[in-house]
PDB file of N, CA, C and O in Angstrom, chain B, residues numbered from 101:
ATOM      1  N   MET B 101     -56.977 -32.160  84.874  1.00  0.00           N
ATOM      2  CA  MET B 101     -56.842 -33.119  85.968  1.00  0.00           C
ATOM      3  C   MET B 101     -57.176 -34.523  85.478  1.00  0.00           C
ATOM      4  O   MET B 101     -58.286 -34.784  85.013  1.00  0.00           O
ATOM      5  N   ASN B 102     -56.230 -35.398  85.584  1.00  0.00           N
ATOM      6  CA  ASN B 102     -56.438 -36.790  85.211  1.00  0.00           C
ATOM      7  C   ASN B 102     -56.661 -37.623  86.462  1.00  0.00           C
ATOM      8  O   ASN B 102     -55.708 -37.989  87.149  1.00  0.00           O
ATOM      9  N   ARG B 103     -57.897 -37.915  86.752  1.00  0.00           N
ATOM     10  CA  ARG B 103     -58.210 -38.711  87.940  1.00  0.00           C
ATOM     11  C   ARG B 103     -58.717 -40.071  87.510  1.00  0.00           C
ATOM     12  O   ARG B 103     -59.392 -40.211  86.490  1.00  0.00           O
ATOM     13  N   ALA B 104     -58.382 -41.058  88.298  1.00  0.00           N
ATOM     14  CA  ALA B 104     -58.851 -42.419  88.011  1.00  0.00           C
ATOM     15  C   ALA B 104     -60.337 -42.507  88.335  1.00  0.00           C
ATOM     16  O   ALA B 104     -60.781 -41.932  89.329  1.00  0.00           O
ATOM     17  N   PRO B 105     -61.107 -43.208  87.525  1.00  0.00           N
ATOM     18  CA  PRO B 105     -62.551 -43.322  87.817  1.00  0.00           C
ATOM     19  C   PRO B 105     -62.799 -44.152  89.069  1.00  0.00           C
ATOM     20  O   PRO B 105     -62.119 -45.148  89.319  1.00  0.00           O
ATOM     21  N   ARG B 106     -63.780 -43.727  89.844  1.00  0.00           N
ATOM     22  CA  ARG B 106     -64.127 -44.454  91.067  1.00  0.00           C
ATOM     23  C   ARG B 106     -65.221 -45.456  90.743  1.00  0.00           C
ATOM     24  O   ARG B 106     -66.398 -45.104  90.668  1.00  0.00           O
ATOM     25  N   THR B 107     -64.829 -46.693  90.554  1.00  0.00           N
ATOM     26  CA  THR B 107     -65.802 -47.723  90.207  1.00  0.00           C
ATOM     27  C   THR B 107     -66.147 -48.601  91.395  1.00  0.00           C
ATOM     28  O   THR B 107     -66.990 -49.490  91.272  1.00  0.00           O
ATOM     29  N   TYR B 108     -65.524 -48.381  92.531  1.00  0.00           N
ATOM     30  CA  TYR B 108     -65.788 -49.219  93.698  1.00  0.00           C
ATOM     31  C   TYR B 108     -66.580 -48.430  94.728  1.00  0.00           C
ATOM     32  O   TYR B 108     -66.494 -47.204  94.801  1.00  0.00           O
ATOM     33  N   LYS B 109     -67.354 -49.163  95.525  1.00  0.00           N
ATOM     34  CA  LYS B 109     -68.103 -48.532  96.603  1.00  0.00           C
ATOM     35  C   LYS B 109     -67.161 -48.150  97.743  1.00  0.00           C
ATOM     36  O   LYS B 109     -67.162 -47.008  98.201  1.00  0.00           O
ATOM     37  N   TRP B 110     -66.363 -49.109  98.194  1.00  0.00           N
ATOM     38  CA  TRP B 110     -65.332 -48.878  99.185  1.00  0.00           C
ATOM     39  C   TRP B 110     -64.265 -49.932  98.984  1.00  0.00           C
ATOM     40  O   TRP B 110     -64.532 -51.028  98.491  1.00  0.00           O
ATOM     41  N   ARG B 111     -63.078 -49.588  99.366  1.00  0.00           N
ATOM     42  CA  ARG B 111     -61.984 -50.536  99.198  1.00  0.00           C
ATOM     43  C   ARG B 111     -62.145 -51.691 100.171  1.00  0.00           C
ATOM     44  O   ARG B 111     -62.628 -51.486 101.285  1.00  0.00           O
ATOM     45  N   PRO B 112     -61.756 -52.896  99.786  1.00  0.00           N
ATOM     46  CA  PRO B 112     -61.940 -54.057 100.657  1.00  0.00           C
ATOM     47  C   PRO B 112     -61.236 -53.925 102.000  1.00  0.00           C
ATOM     48  O   PRO B 112     -61.700 -54.469 103.001  1.00  0.00           O
ATOM     49  N   SER B 113     -60.121 -53.208 102.025  1.00  0.00           N
ATOM     50  CA  SER B 113     -59.388 -53.108 103.289  1.00  0.00           C
ATOM     51  C   SER B 113     -59.958 -52.031 104.207  1.00  0.00           C
ATOM     52  O   SER B 113     -59.660 -52.022 105.401  1.00  0.00           O
ATOM     53  N   HIS B 114     -60.771 -51.124 103.670  1.00  0.00           N
ATOM     54  CA  HIS B 114     -61.324 -50.046 104.484  1.00  0.00           C
ATOM     55  C   HIS B 114     -62.750 -50.389 104.875  1.00  0.00           C
ATOM     56  O   HIS B 114     -63.685 -50.162 104.108  1.00  0.00           O
ATOM     57  N   LYS B 115     -62.913 -50.935 106.069  1.00  0.00           N
ATOM     58  CA  LYS B 115     -64.236 -51.337 106.540  1.00  0.00           C
ATOM     59  C   LYS B 115     -64.602 -50.525 107.776  1.00  0.00           C
ATOM     60  O   LYS B 115     -63.757 -50.250 108.628  1.00  0.00           O
ATOM     61  N   THR B 116     -65.865 -50.148 107.859  1.00  0.00           N
ATOM     62  CA  THR B 116     -66.336 -49.555 109.097  1.00  0.00           C
ATOM     63  C   THR B 116     -66.593 -50.681 110.091  1.00  0.00           C
ATOM     64  O   THR B 116     -66.671 -51.850 109.713  1.00  0.00           O
ATOM     65  N   PHE B 117     -66.721 -50.324 111.341  1.00  0.00           N
ATOM     66  CA  PHE B 117     -66.949 -51.357 112.355  1.00  0.00           C
ATOM     67  C   PHE B 117     -68.300 -52.029 112.156  1.00  0.00           C
ATOM     68  O   PHE B 117     -68.445 -53.223 112.419  1.00  0.00           O
ATOM     69  N   ARG B 118     -69.282 -51.276 111.696  1.00  0.00           N
ATOM     70  CA  ARG B 118     -70.611 -51.844 111.453  1.00  0.00           C
ATOM     71  C   ARG B 118     -70.563 -52.924 110.373  1.00  0.00           C
ATOM     72  O   ARG B 118     -71.162 -53.989 110.528  1.00  0.00           O
ATOM     73  N   ILE B 119     -69.850 -52.649 109.279  1.00  0.00           N
ATOM     74  CA  ILE B 119     -69.709 -53.630 108.196  1.00  0.00           C
ATOM     75  C   ILE B 119     -68.941 -54.851 108.690  1.00  0.00           C
ATOM     76  O   ILE B 119     -69.306 -55.987 108.388  1.00  0.00           O
ATOM     77  N   LYS B 120     -67.878 -54.610 109.449  1.00  0.00           N
ATOM     78  CA  LYS B 120     -67.053 -55.715 109.946  1.00  0.00           C
ATOM     79  C   LYS B 120     -67.853 -56.609 110.886  1.00  0.00           C
ATOM     80  O   LYS B 120     -67.689 -57.829 110.877  1.00  0.00           O
ATOM     81  N   ARG B 121     -68.719 -56.000 111.700  1.00  0.00           N
ATOM     82  CA  ARG B 121     -69.559 -56.780 112.613  1.00  0.00           C
ATOM     83  C   ARG B 121     -70.556 -57.639 111.844  1.00  0.00           C
ATOM     84  O   ARG B 121     -70.785 -58.793 112.206  1.00  0.00           O
ATOM     85  N   ILE B 122     -71.149 -57.092 110.788  1.00  0.00           N
ATOM     86  CA  ILE B 122     -72.092 -57.852 109.959  1.00  0.00           C
ATOM     87  C   ILE B 122     -71.380 -59.003 109.265  1.00  0.00           C
ATOM     88  O   ILE B 122     -71.903 -60.117 109.213  1.00  0.00           O
ATOM     89  N   LEU B 123     -70.181 -58.739 108.728  1.00  0.00           N
ATOM     90  CA  LEU B 123     -69.416 -59.791 108.058  1.00  0.00           C
ATOM     91  C   LEU B 123     -69.034 -60.901 109.026  1.00  0.00           C
ATOM     92  O   LEU B 123     -69.032 -62.075 108.658  1.00  0.00           O
ATOM     93  N   GLY B 124     -68.710 -60.535 110.263  1.00  0.00           N
ATOM     94  CA  GLY B 124     -68.379 -61.544 111.271  1.00  0.00           C
ATOM     95  C   GLY B 124     -69.570 -62.415 111.612  1.00  0.00           C
ATOM     96  O   GLY B 124     -69.428 -63.628 111.768  1.00  0.00           O
ATOM     97  N   LYS B 125     -70.745 -61.811 111.729  1.00  0.00           N
ATOM     98  CA  LYS B 125     -71.949 -62.586 112.028  1.00  0.00           C
ATOM     99  C   LYS B 125     -72.285 -63.527 110.884  1.00  0.00           C
ATOM    100  O   LYS B 125     -72.624 -64.688 111.115  1.00  0.00           O
ATOM    101  N   LYS B 126     -72.194 -63.036 109.643  1.00  0.00           N
ATOM    102  CA  LYS B 126     -72.498 -63.879 108.488  1.00  0.00           C
ATOM    103  C   LYS B 126     -71.492 -65.019 108.354  1.00  0.00           C
ATOM    104  O   LYS B 126     -71.852 -66.111 107.913  1.00  0.00           O
ATOM    105  N   ALA B 127     -70.251 -64.780 108.725  1.00  0.00           N
ATOM    106  CA  ALA B 127     -69.234 -65.837 108.667  1.00  0.00           C
ATOM    107  C   ALA B 127     -69.537 -66.931 109.685  1.00  0.00           C
ATOM    108  O   ALA B 127     -69.309 -68.111 109.418  1.00  0.00           O
ATOM    109  N   LYS B 128     -70.053 -66.539 110.858  1.00  0.00           N
ATOM    110  CA  LYS B 128     -70.397 -67.536 111.881  1.00  0.00           C
ATOM    111  C   LYS B 128     -71.635 -68.329 111.500  1.00  0.00           C
ATOM    112  O   LYS B 128     -71.741 -69.511 111.827  1.00  0.00           O
ATOM    113  N   GLN B 129     -72.577 -67.685 110.806  1.00  0.00           N
ATOM    114  CA  GLN B 129     -73.796 -68.378 110.387  1.00  0.00           C
ATOM    115  C   GLN B 129     -73.528 -69.368 109.262  1.00  0.00           C
ATOM    116  O   GLN B 129     -74.286 -70.320 109.072  1.00  0.00           O
ATOM    117  N   ASN B 130     -72.460 -69.145 108.524  1.00  0.00           N
ATOM    118  CA  ASN B 130     -72.193 -69.910 107.311  1.00  0.00           C
ATOM    119  C   ASN B 130     -71.379 -71.165 107.630  1.00  0.00           C
ATOM    120  O   ASN B 130     -70.212 -71.261 107.250  1.00  0.00           O
ATOM    121  N   ARG B 131     -71.979 -72.105 108.313  1.00  0.00           N
ATOM    122  CA  ARG B 131     -71.289 -73.341 108.661  1.00  0.00           C
ATOM    123  C   ARG B 131     -72.289 -74.491 108.650  1.00  0.00           C
ATOM    124  O   ARG B 131     -73.493 -74.259 108.757  1.00  0.00           O
ATOM    125  N   PRO B 132     -71.810 -75.733 108.523  1.00  0.00           N
ATOM    126  CA  PRO B 132     -72.741 -76.861 108.540  1.00  0.00           C
ATOM    127  C   PRO B 132     -73.325 -77.071 109.933  1.00  0.00           C
ATOM    128  O   PRO B 132     -72.797 -76.558 110.920  1.00  0.00           O
ATOM    129  N   ILE B 133     -74.415 -77.827 110.005  1.00  0.00           N
ATOM    130  CA  ILE B 133     -75.005 -78.103 111.313  1.00  0.00           C
ATOM    131  C   ILE B 133     -74.119 -79.105 112.047  1.00  0.00           C
ATOM    132  O   ILE B 133     -73.474 -79.933 111.404  1.00  0.00           O
ATOM    133  N   PRO B 134     -74.070 -79.050 113.372  1.00  0.00           N
ATOM    134  CA  PRO B 134     -73.263 -80.011 114.128  1.00  0.00           C
ATOM    135  C   PRO B 134     -73.792 -81.433 113.957  1.00  0.00           C
ATOM    136  O   PRO B 134     -74.989 -81.643 113.765  1.00  0.00           O
ATOM    137  N   GLN B 135     -72.882 -82.406 114.029  1.00  0.00           N
ATOM    138  CA  GLN B 135     -73.266 -83.798 113.812  1.00  0.00           C
ATOM    139  C   GLN B 135     -74.195 -84.308 114.907  1.00  0.00           C
ATOM    140  O   GLN B 135     -75.050 -85.151 114.636  1.00  0.00           O
ATOM    141  N   TRP B 136     -74.051 -83.820 116.139  1.00  0.00           N
ATOM    142  CA  TRP B 136     -74.880 -84.338 117.225  1.00  0.00           C
ATOM    143  C   TRP B 136     -76.342 -83.956 117.028  1.00  0.00           C
ATOM    144  O   TRP B 136     -77.227 -84.627 117.560  1.00  0.00           O
ATOM    145  N   ILE B 137     -76.612 -82.896 116.279  1.00  0.00           N
ATOM    146  CA  ILE B 137     -78.003 -82.529 115.987  1.00  0.00           C
ATOM    147  C   ILE B 137     -78.616 -83.542 115.026  1.00  0.00           C
ATOM    148  O   ILE B 137     -79.802 -83.855 115.127  1.00  0.00           O
ATOM    149  N   ARG B 138     -77.816 -84.052 114.098  1.00  0.00           N
ATOM    150  CA  ARG B 138     -78.327 -85.035 113.131  1.00  0.00           C
ATOM    151  C   ARG B 138     -78.661 -86.359 113.797  1.00  0.00           C
ATOM    152  O   ARG B 138     -79.535 -87.079 113.314  1.00  0.00           O
ATOM    153  N   PHE B 139     -77.992 -86.700 114.892  1.00  0.00           N
ATOM    154  CA  PHE B 139     -78.185 -88.003 115.518  1.00  0.00           C
ATOM    155  C   PHE B 139     -79.277 -88.005 116.579  1.00  0.00           C
ATOM    156  O   PHE B 139     -79.545 -89.044 117.182  1.00  0.00           O
ATOM    157  N   ARG B 140     -79.911 -86.863 116.818  1.00  0.00           N
ATOM    158  CA  ARG B 140     -81.011 -86.837 117.788  1.00  0.00           C
ATOM    159  C   ARG B 140     -82.204 -87.615 117.256  1.00  0.00           C
ATOM    160  O   ARG B 140     -82.352 -87.784 116.045  1.00  0.00           O
ATOM    161  N   THR B 141     -83.044 -88.084 118.152  1.00  0.00           N
ATOM    162  CA  THR B 141     -84.235 -88.819 117.721  1.00  0.00           C
ATOM    163  C   THR B 141     -85.244 -87.867 117.095  1.00  0.00           C
ATOM    164  O   THR B 141     -85.317 -86.694 117.461  1.00  0.00           O
ATOM    165  N   ASP B 142     -86.014 -88.380 116.157  1.00  0.00           N
ATOM    166  CA  ASP B 142     -87.023 -87.611 115.426  1.00  0.00           C
ATOM    167  C   ASP B 142     -86.432 -86.354 114.787  1.00  0.00           C
ATOM    168  O   ASP B 142     -87.040 -85.284 114.814  1.00  0.00           O
ATOM    169  N   ASN B 143     -85.262 -86.500 114.225  1.00  0.00           N
ATOM    170  CA  ASN B 143     -84.612 -85.353 113.606  1.00  0.00           C
ATOM    171  C   ASN B 143     -84.883 -85.354 112.107  1.00  0.00           C
ATOM    172  O   ASN B 143     -84.702 -86.368 111.432  1.00  0.00           O
ATOM    173  N   THR B 144     -85.316 -84.210 111.596  1.00  0.00           N
ATOM    174  CA  THR B 144     -85.563 -84.091 110.158  1.00  0.00           C
ATOM    175  C   THR B 144     -84.560 -83.156 109.491  1.00  0.00           C
ATOM    176  O   THR B 144     -84.541 -83.038 108.266  1.00  0.00           O
ATOM    177  N   ILE B 145     -83.719 -82.485 110.296  1.00  0.00           N
ATOM    178  CA  ILE B 145     -82.744 -81.554 109.725  1.00  0.00           C
ATOM    179  C   ILE B 145     -81.556 -82.350 109.210  1.00  0.00           C
ATOM    180  O   ILE B 145     -80.903 -83.065 109.970  1.00  0.00           O
ATOM    181  N   ARG B 146     -81.279 -82.225 107.928  1.00  0.00           N
ATOM    182  CA  ARG B 146     -80.159 -82.964 107.339  1.00  0.00           C
ATOM    183  C   ARG B 146     -78.984 -82.052 107.011  1.00  0.00           C
ATOM    184  O   ARG B 146     -77.830 -82.474 107.073  1.00  0.00           O
ATOM    185  N   TYR B 147     -79.277 -80.798 106.661  1.00  0.00           N
ATOM    186  CA  TYR B 147     -78.199 -79.871 106.300  1.00  0.00           C
ATOM    187  C   TYR B 147     -78.667 -78.449 106.574  1.00  0.00           C
ATOM    188  O   TYR B 147     -79.846 -78.211 106.836  1.00  0.00           O
ATOM    189  N   ASN B 148     -77.740 -77.519 106.512  1.00  0.00           N
ATOM    190  CA  ASN B 148     -78.039 -76.111 106.718  1.00  0.00           C
ATOM    191  C   ASN B 148     -78.566 -75.533 105.406  1.00  0.00           C
ATOM    192  O   ASN B 148     -77.812 -75.369 104.447  1.00  0.00           O
ATOM    193  N   ALA B 149     -79.850 -75.228 105.368  1.00  0.00           N
ATOM    194  CA  ALA B 149     -80.477 -74.732 104.142  1.00  0.00           C
ATOM    195  C   ALA B 149     -80.058 -73.299 103.824  1.00  0.00           C
ATOM    196  O   ALA B 149     -80.201 -72.853 102.685  1.00  0.00           O
ATOM    197  N   LYS B 150     -79.547 -72.579 104.808  1.00  0.00           N
ATOM    198  CA  LYS B 150     -79.172 -71.181 104.595  1.00  0.00           C
ATOM    199  C   LYS B 150     -77.675 -71.012 104.363  1.00  0.00           C
ATOM    200  O   LYS B 150     -77.130 -69.927 104.564  1.00  0.00           O
ATOM    201  N   ARG B 151     -77.018 -72.075 103.943  1.00  0.00           N
ATOM    202  CA  ARG B 151     -75.586 -72.016 103.666  1.00  0.00           C
ATOM    203  C   ARG B 151     -75.343 -71.106 102.471  1.00  0.00           C
ATOM    204  O   ARG B 151     -76.117 -71.124 101.514  1.00  0.00           O
ATOM    205  N   ARG B 152     -74.276 -70.311 102.514  1.00  0.00           N
ATOM    206  CA  ARG B 152     -74.000 -69.321 101.477  1.00  0.00           C
ATOM    207  C   ARG B 152     -72.594 -69.518 100.933  1.00  0.00           C
ATOM    208  O   ARG B 152     -71.632 -69.639 101.692  1.00  0.00           O
ATOM    209  N   HIS B 153     -72.485 -69.549  99.604  1.00  0.00           N
ATOM    210  CA  HIS B 153     -71.174 -69.637  98.971  1.00  0.00           C
ATOM    211  C   HIS B 153     -70.707 -68.234  98.626  1.00  0.00           C
ATOM    212  O   HIS B 153     -71.492 -67.426  98.128  1.00  0.00           O
ATOM    213  N   TRP B 154     -69.454 -67.935  98.881  1.00  0.00           N
ATOM    214  CA  TRP B 154     -68.953 -66.565  98.744  1.00  0.00           C
ATOM    215  C   TRP B 154     -69.001 -66.042  97.316  1.00  0.00           C
ATOM    216  O   TRP B 154     -69.058 -64.831  97.103  1.00  0.00           O
ATOM    217  N   ARG B 155     -68.980 -66.940  96.338  1.00  0.00           N
ATOM    218  CA  ARG B 155     -68.964 -66.475  94.959  1.00  0.00           C
ATOM    219  C   ARG B 155     -70.350 -66.470  94.328  1.00  0.00           C
ATOM    220  O   ARG B 155     -70.632 -65.646  93.458  1.00  0.00           O
ATOM    221  N   ARG B 156     -71.213 -67.378  94.758  1.00  0.00           N
ATOM    222  CA  ARG B 156     -72.549 -67.475  94.153  1.00  0.00           C
ATOM    223  C   ARG B 156     -73.524 -66.454  94.703  1.00  0.00           C
ATOM    224  O   ARG B 156     -74.254 -65.828  93.934  1.00  0.00           O
ATOM    225  N   THR B 157     -73.555 -66.270  96.011  1.00  0.00           N
ATOM    226  CA  THR B 157     -74.547 -65.400  96.636  1.00  0.00           C
ATOM    227  C   THR B 157     -73.850 -64.292  97.414  1.00  0.00           C
ATOM    228  O   THR B 157     -73.053 -64.565  98.312  1.00  0.00           O
ATOM    229  N   LYS B 158     -74.144 -63.071  97.078  1.00  0.00           N
ATOM    230  CA  LYS B 158     -73.534 -61.929  97.750  1.00  0.00           C
ATOM    231  C   LYS B 158     -74.442 -61.427  98.867  1.00  0.00           C
ATOM    232  O   LYS B 158     -75.634 -61.736  98.898  1.00  0.00           O
ATOM    233  N   LEU B 159     -73.868 -60.650  99.784  1.00  0.00           N
ATOM    234  CA  LEU B 159     -74.596 -60.216 100.970  1.00  0.00           C
ATOM    235  C   LEU B 159     -75.373 -58.920 100.769  1.00  0.00           C
ATOM    236  O   LEU B 159     -76.289 -58.634 101.540  1.00  0.00           O
ATOM    237  N   ASN B 160     -75.034 -58.137  99.762  1.00  0.00           N
ATOM    238  CA  ASN B 160     -75.683 -56.845  99.487  1.00  0.00           C
ATOM    239  C   ASN B 160     -75.614 -55.893 100.674  1.00  0.00           C
ATOM    240  O   ASN B 160     -76.616 -55.306 101.081  1.00  0.00           O
ATOM    241  N   ILE B 161     -74.425 -55.755 101.214  1.00  0.00           N
ATOM    242  CA  ILE B 161     -74.249 -54.782 102.304  1.00  0.00           C
ATOM    243  C   ILE B 161     -73.426 -53.611 101.815  1.00  0.00           C
ATOM    244  O   ILE B 161     -73.163 -52.681 102.577  1.00  0.00           O
TER     245      ILE B 161
END
């Protein structure tokens, strides 16, 4: 029997609903802060410190 080695955890197109829900939440979190927050008085937030780049930092799910 010549079988191809299984080197992947799961195929990218085959997602469970739980994984898809987590990916959707992480996609919504991964955005810059709104401009109106920067213009408030006594504001110290300049950028989103928890921003994630898809190639540099993986989610480990």
